[in-house]
Coordinates of C-alpha atoms in Angstrom, one line a residue:
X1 CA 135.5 124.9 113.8
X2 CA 133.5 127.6 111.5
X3 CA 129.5 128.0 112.7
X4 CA 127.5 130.7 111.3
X5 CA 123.7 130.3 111.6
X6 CA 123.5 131.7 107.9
X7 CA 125.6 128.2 106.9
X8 CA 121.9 126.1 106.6
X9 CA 120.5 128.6 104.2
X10 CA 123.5 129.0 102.0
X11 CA 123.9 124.9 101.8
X12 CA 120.4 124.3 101.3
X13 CA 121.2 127.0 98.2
X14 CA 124.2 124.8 97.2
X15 CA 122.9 121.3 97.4
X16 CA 120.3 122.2 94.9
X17 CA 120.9 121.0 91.6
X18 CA 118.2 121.4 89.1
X19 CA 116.6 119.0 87.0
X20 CA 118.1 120.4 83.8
X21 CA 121.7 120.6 84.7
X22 CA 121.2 117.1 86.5
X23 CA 120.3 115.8 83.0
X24 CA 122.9 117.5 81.4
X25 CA 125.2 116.0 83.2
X26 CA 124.2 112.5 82.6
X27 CA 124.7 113.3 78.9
X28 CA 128.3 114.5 78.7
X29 CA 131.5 113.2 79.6
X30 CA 133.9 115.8 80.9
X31 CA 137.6 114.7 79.4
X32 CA 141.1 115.9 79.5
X33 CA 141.5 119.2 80.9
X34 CA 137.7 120.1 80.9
X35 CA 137.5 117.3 83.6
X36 CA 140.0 119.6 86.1
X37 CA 137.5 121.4 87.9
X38 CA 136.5 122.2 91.4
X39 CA 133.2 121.6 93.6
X40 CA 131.6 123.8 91.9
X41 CA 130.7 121.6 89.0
X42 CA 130.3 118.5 91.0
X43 CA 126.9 116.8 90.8
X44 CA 125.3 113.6 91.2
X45 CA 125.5 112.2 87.2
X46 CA 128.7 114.4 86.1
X47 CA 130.7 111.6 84.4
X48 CA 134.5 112.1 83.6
X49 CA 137.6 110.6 81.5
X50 CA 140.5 111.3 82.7
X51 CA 144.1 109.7 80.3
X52 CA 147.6 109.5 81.0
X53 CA 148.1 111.5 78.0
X54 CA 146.3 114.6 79.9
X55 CA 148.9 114.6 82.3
X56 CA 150.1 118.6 82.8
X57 CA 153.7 119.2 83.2
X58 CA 154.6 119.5 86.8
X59 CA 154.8 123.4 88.2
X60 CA 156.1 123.3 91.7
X61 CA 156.0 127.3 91.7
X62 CA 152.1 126.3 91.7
X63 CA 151.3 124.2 94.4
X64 CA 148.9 125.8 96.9
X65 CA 148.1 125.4 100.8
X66 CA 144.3 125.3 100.7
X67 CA 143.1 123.2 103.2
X68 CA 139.5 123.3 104.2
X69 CA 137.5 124.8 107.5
X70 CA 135.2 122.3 108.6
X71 CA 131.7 123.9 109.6
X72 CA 129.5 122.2 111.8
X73 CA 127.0 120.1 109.8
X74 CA 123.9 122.3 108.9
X75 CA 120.6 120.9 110.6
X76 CA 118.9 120.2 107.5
X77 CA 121.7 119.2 105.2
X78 CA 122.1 116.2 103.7
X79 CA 124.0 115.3 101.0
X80 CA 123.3 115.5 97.3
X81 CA 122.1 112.1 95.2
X82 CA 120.8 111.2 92.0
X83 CA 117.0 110.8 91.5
X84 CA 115.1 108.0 93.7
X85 CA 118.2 108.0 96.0
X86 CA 118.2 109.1 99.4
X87 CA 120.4 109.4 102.4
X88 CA 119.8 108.7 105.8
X89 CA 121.7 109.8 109.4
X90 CA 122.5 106.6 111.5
X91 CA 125.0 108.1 113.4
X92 CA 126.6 111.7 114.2
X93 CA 129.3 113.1 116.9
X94 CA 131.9 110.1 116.2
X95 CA 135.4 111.6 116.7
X96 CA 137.1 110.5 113.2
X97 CA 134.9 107.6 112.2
X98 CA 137.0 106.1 109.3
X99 CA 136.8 102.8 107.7
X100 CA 133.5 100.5 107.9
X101 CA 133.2 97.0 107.0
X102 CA 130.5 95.0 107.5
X103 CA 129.7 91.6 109.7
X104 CA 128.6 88.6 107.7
X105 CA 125.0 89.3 110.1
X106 CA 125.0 92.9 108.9
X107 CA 126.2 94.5 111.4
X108 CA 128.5 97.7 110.9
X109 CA 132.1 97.8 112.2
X110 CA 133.4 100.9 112.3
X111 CA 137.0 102.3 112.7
X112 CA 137.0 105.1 115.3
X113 CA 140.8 106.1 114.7
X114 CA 141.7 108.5 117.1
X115 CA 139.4 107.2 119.8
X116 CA 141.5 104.0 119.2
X117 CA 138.8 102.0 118.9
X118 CA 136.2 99.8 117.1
X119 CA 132.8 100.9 116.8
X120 CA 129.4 98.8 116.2
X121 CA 125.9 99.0 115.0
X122 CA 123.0 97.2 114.9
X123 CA 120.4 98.8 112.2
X124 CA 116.5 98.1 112.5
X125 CA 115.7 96.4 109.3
X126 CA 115.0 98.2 106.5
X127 CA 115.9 101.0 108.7
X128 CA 119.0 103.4 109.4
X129 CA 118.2 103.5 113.5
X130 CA 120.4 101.8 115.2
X131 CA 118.5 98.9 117.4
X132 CA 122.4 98.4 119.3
X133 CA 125.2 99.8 119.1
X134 CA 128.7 99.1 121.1
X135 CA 132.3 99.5 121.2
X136 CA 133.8 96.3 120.3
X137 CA 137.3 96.8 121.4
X138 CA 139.5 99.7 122.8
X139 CA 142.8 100.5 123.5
X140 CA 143.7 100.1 120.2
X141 CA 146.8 102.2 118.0
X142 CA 145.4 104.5 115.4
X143 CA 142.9 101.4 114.1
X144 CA 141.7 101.7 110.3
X145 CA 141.0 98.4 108.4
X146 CA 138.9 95.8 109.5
X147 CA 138.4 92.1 108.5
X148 CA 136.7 89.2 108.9
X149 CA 138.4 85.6 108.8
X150 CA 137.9 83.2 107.4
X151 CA 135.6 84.4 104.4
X152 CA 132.0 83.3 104.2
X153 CA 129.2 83.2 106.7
X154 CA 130.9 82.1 110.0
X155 CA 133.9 84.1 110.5
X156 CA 136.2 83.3 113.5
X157 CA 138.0 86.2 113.9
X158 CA 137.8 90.0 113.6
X159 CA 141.3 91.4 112.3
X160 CA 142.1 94.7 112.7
X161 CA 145.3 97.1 111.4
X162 CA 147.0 99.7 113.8
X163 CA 148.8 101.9 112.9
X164 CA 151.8 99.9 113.6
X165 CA 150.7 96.3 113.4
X166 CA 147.7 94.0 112.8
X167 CA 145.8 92.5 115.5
X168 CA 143.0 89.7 115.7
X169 CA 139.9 89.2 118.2
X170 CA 137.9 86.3 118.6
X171 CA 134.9 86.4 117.4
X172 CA 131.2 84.6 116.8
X173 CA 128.1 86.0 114.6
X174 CA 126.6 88.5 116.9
X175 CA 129.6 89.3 119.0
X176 CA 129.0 93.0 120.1
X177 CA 132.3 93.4 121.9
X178 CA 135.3 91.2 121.6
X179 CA 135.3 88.1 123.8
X180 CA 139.2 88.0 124.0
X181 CA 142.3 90.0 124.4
X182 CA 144.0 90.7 120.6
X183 CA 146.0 88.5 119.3
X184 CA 148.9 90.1 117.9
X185 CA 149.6 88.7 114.0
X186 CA 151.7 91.1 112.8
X187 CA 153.9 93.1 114.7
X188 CA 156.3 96.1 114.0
X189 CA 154.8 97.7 110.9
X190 CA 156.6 100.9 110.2
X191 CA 154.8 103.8 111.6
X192 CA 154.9 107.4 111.9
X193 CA 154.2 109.7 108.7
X194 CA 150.7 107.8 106.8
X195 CA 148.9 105.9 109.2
X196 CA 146.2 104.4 107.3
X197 CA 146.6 100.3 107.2
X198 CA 143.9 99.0 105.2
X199 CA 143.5 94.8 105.0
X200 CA 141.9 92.4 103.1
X201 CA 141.7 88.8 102.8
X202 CA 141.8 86.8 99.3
X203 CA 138.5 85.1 98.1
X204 CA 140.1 81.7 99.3
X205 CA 141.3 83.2 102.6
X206 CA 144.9 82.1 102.2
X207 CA 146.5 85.8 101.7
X208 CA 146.5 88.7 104.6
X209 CA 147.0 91.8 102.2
X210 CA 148.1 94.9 103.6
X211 CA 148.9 98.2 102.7
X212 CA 151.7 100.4 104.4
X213 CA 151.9 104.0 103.1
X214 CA 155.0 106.2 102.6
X215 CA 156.6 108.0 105.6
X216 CA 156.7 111.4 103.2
X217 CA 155.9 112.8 100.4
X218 CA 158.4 111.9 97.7
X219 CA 160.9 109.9 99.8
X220 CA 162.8 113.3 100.5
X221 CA 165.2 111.2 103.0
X222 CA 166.1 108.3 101.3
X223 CA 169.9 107.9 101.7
X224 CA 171.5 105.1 99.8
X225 CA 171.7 102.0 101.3
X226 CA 175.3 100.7 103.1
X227 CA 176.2 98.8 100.7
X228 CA 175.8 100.5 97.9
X229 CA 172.8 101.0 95.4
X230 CA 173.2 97.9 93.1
X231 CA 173.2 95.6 95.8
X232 CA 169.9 96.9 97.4
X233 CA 168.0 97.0 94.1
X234 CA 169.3 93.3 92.9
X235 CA 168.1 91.7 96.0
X236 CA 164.8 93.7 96.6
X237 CA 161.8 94.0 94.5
X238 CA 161.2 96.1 91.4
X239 CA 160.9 99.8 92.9
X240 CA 161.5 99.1 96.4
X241 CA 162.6 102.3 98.5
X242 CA 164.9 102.0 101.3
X243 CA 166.1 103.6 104.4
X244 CA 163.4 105.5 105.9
X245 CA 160.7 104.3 103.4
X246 CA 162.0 100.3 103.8
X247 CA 158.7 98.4 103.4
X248 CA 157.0 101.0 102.9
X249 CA 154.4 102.2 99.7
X250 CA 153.8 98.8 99.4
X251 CA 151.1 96.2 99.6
X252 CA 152.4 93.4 101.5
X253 CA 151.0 90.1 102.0
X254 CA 150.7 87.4 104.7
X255 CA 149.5 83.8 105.6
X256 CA 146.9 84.5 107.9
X257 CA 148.7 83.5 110.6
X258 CA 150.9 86.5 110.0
X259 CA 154.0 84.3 108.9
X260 CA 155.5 83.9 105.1
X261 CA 155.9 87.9 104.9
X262 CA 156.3 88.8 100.7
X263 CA 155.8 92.3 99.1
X264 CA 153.3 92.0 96.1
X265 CA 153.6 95.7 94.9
X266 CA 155.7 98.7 95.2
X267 CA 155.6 102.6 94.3
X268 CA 152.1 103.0 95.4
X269 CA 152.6 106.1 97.7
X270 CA 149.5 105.8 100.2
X271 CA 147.1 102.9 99.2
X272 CA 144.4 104.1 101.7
X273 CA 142.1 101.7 100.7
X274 CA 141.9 98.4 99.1
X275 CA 139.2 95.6 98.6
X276 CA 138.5 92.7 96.9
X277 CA 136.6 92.5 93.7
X278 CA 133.8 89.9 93.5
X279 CA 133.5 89.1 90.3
X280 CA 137.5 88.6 89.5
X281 CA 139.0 88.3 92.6
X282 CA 141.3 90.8 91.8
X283 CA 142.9 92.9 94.7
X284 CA 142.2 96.7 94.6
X285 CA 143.5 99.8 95.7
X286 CA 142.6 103.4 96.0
X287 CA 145.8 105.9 96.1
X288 CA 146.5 109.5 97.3
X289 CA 149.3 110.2 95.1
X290 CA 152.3 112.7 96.0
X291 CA 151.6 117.0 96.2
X292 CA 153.4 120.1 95.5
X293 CA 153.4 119.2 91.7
X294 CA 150.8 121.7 91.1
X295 CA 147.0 121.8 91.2
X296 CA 146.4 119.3 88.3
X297 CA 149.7 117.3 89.0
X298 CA 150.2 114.1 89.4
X299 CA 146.3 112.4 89.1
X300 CA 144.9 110.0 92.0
X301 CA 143.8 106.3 91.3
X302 CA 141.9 103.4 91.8
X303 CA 143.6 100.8 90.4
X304 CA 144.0 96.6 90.4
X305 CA 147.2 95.6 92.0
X306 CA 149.2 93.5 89.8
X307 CA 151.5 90.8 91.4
X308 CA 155.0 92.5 91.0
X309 CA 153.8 95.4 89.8
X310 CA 155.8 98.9 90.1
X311 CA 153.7 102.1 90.3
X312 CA 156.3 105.0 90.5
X313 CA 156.3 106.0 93.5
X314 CA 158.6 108.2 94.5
X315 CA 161.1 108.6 91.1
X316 CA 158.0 108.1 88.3
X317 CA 153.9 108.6 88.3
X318 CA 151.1 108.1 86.3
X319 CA 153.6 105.6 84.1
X320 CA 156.5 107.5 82.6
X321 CA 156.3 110.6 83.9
X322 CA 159.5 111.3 85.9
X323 CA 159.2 113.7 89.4
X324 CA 161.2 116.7 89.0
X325 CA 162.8 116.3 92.5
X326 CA 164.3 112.7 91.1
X327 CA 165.5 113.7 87.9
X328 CA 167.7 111.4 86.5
X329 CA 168.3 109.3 89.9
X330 CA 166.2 106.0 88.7
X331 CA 167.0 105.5 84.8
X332 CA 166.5 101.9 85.4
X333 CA 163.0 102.1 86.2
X334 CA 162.1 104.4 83.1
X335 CA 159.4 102.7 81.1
X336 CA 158.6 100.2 83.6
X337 CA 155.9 102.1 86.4
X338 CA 152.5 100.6 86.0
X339 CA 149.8 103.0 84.4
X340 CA 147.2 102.4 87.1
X341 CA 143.3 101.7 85.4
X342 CA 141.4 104.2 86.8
X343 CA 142.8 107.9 87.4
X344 CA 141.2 111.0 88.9
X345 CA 141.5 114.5 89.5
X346 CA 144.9 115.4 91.2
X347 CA 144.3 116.2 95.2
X348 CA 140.8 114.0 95.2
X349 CA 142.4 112.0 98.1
X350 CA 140.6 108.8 97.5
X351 CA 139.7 106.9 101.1
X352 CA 138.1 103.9 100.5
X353 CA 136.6 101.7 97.8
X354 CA 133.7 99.3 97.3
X355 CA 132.1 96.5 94.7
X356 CA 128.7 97.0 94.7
X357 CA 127.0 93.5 94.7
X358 CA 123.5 94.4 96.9
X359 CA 120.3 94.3 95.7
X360 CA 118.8 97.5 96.7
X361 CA 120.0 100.0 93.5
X362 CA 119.1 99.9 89.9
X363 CA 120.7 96.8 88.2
X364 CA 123.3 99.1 86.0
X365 CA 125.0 99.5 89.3
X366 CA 125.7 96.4 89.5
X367 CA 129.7 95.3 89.3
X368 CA 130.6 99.3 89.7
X369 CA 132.8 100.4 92.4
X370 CA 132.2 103.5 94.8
X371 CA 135.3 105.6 96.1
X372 CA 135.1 107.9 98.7
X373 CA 137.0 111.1 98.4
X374 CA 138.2 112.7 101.2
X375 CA 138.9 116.1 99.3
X376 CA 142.0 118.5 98.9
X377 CA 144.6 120.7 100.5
X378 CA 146.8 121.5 97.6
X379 CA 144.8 122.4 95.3
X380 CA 143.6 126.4 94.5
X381 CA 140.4 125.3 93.6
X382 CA 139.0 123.0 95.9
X383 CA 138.0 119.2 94.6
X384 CA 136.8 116.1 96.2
X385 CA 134.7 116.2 99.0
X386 CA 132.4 113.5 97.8
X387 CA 131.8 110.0 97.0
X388 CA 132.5 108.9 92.8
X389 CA 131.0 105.7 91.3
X390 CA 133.6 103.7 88.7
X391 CA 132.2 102.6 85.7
X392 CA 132.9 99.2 85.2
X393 CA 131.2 96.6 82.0
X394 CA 132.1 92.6 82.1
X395 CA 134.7 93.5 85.6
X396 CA 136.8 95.7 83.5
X397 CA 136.5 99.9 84.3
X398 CA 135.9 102.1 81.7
X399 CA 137.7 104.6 82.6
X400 CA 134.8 106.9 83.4
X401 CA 133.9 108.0 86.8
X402 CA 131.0 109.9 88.0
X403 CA 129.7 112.1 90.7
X404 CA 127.9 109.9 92.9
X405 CA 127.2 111.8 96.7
X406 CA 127.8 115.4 96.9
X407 CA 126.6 118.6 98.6
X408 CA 129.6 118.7 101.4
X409 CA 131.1 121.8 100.4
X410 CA 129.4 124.7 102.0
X411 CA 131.7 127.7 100.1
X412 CA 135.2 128.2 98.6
X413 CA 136.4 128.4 102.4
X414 CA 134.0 125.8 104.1
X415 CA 133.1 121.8 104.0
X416 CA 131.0 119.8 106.7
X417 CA 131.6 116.5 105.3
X418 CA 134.6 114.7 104.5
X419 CA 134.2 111.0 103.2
X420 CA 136.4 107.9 104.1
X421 CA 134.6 104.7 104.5
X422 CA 132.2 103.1 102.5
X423 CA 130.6 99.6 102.5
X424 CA 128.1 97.7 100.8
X425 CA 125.2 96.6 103.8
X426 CA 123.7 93.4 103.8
X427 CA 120.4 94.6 102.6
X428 CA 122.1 96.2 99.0
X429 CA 122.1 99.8 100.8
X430 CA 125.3 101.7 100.9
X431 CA 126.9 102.6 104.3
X432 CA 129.1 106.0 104.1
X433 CA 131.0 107.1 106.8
X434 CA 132.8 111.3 106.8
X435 CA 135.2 112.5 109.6
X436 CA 134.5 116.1 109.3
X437 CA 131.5 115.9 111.1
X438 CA 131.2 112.7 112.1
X439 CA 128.4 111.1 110.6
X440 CA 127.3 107.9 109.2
X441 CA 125.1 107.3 106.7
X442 CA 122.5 105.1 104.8
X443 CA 122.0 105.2 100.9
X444 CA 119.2 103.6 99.7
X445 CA 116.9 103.4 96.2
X446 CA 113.0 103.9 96.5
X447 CA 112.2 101.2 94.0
X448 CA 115.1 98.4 94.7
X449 CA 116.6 96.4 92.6
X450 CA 115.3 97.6 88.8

């Protein structure tokens, strides 16, 4: 870990934004290749538009190792919001606090992934303090999403996904700490290589979705099957991989009971994050796409999951644009990847998306989506690192994208925060949680609702 005393001085230097370039920002939308650039010109208001058509060809001979040094959290840093926001510290010190969802009561449940357990807190009202806090279960495998079942007001059970299989606890509004042993729902999920198993339940609480990333990069060890390539791809679905990668960059769906498994999409390479939409019911997901393309190759996505739907992953991305390493293995699947809604700078590493529905920000917010970006490692010039808000009008996204929560990135060298989860509270504010420093945090508006 990187600690220098001189760390506060230079952040409080680069969370600084001033009022001009925060306006000027608001006014333009970076597109095509002007929208490729590092931390430096990230602040809260920068909008950007990024198309298929500004997809770069692929230069392996550019890919870069650049991952960041995490610096211990200056005392008075906090990170960087648009005017009448602020941010507020509930908790610090968590060893890799990852996804949050919260309780139908409000409480916060909060994935503690290599403590291998679930984390909760109780918040004072109107207030970021925690009044209790608790670990609601332990001895868990690598745990990352959480949900609540059934939907609604009076949930009966708290599921959670391991690395390697989806759990359930009993529970009652209130419950602190599980009152049961887990209930295992779905067992044997393939492990090893990405680890992050996000959930979600349908609006009508009939579908488990889950989300099982790649064990590699570009499905490097994917032998052909036994018996023979035609026979795997007529009886699986559109894009499935195999061997190694069976079952894998998928979304996969499940009766709640964990029975009547069924794959609803393939190609999506690590879908870290997914949730629900509330004014379509749409399923959606948030992908860290493959590396060592180059710094600007391929982009990252949010994206709604179609029911059958192929996203590349590993032979195509970003719709036709066929991966060098696969050239010419997969002519059957030319033409027929997906291009996914919303796309976004290459390396981002999206974590974790949310529909904001509250009642605490100004009322354009309302119906956008916030995506937490966990930041790069093969990219020269270092991006991500903060939380983006997707523009969205009548449910459908623009496009667009804008900078949201920054102010993480200390230098070209250094970072102290690095988002993954992010949930809309009870009370309309915005829960954010970063594993670099291990901090929670409260966004709220000073005026409410406008």
């Amino acid at each position: 870990m990187i600690r220098s005393g001189g760390f506060a001085a230079i952040a409080a230097a680069l969370l600084v934004a001033t009022p001009a370039a925060a306006q000027q920002a608001d006014q333009k939308v970076l597109k095509g290749e002007a929208a490729f650039g590092d931390w430096h010109a990230d602040r809260p208001g920068t909008r950007r538009l990024i198309g298929a058509q500004d997809m770069p060809p692929a230069d392996p001979a550019q890919s870069a190792s650049n991952g960041a040094g995490v610096a211990e959290r200056p005392e008075s840093a906090k990170p960087d919001l648009p005017p009448g926001f602020s941010a507020e510290l509930i908790a610090s010190g968590i060893v890799n606090p990852r996804v949050v969802r919260v309780a139908p009561n409000g409480d916060l449940f909060v994935a503690n992934s290599h403590a291998d357990q679930i984390r909760v807190y109780r918040l004072a009202e109107d207030s970021a303090k925690p009044i209790e806090k608790a670990i609601f279960a332990k001895g868990l495998s690598y745990p990352y999403g959480i949900a609540f079942y059934p939907p609604g007001d009076k949930p009966q059970w708290v599921y959670v996904a391991n690395s390697d299989s989806i759990v359930r606890f009993p529970y009652r509004d209130g419950d602190l700490k599980a009152s049961g042993k887990p209930e295992t729902i779905v067992a044997e999920i393939p492990s090893g290589g990405h680890t992050t198993r996000d959930i979600a339940f349908s609006p009508d609480g009939k579908t488990l979705y889950l989300s099982v990333g790649s064990a590699s990069n570009v499905g490097e060890d994917m032998e052909e099957p036994d018996d023979g390539l035609d026979a795997w791809v007529n009886s699986k679905p559109l894009g499935a991989a195999w061997g190694s990668e069976d079952g894998r960059a998928d979304v996969l769906a499940f009766d709640p009971d964990g029975k009547n498994p069924r794959t609803v999409a393939t190609g999506l390479r690590n879908c870290t994050g997914m949730t629900v939409q509330p004014a379509t019911g749409a399923l959606w997901c948030v992908v860290n796409e493959r590396d060592e393309l180059g710094d600007n190759v391929p982009f990252e996505f949010a994206t709604a999951v179609k029911d059958g739907g192929f996203y590349g992953w590993p032979w195509y991305y970003i719709g036709n644009h066929e991966d060098p390493r696969h050239q010419g293995e997969r002519p059957d699947l030319a033409g027929k990847a997906t291009v996914p809604d919303v796309l976004m700078q290459a390396h981002s590493a999206p974590m974790n998306i949310a529909f904001y529905d509250g009642n605490n920000f100004p009322a354009d917010y309302q119906g956008d989506a916030f995506v937490t970006m966990h930041g790069s490692w093969n990219r020269g010039a270092r991006t991500g690192y903060k939380v983006v808000r997707l523009k969205f009008r009548d449910g459908k996204p623009t496009g667009e994208y804008e900078d949201f929560m920054t102010g993480l990135v200390i230098s070209n060298d250094a970072v102290w925060g690095r988002p993954v989860g992010i949930a809309i509270a009870k009370d309309g504010s915005l829960i954010v949680t970063e594993d670099g420093n291990g901090t929670i945090w409260r966004v709220t508006h000073e005026d409410g609702r406008s």
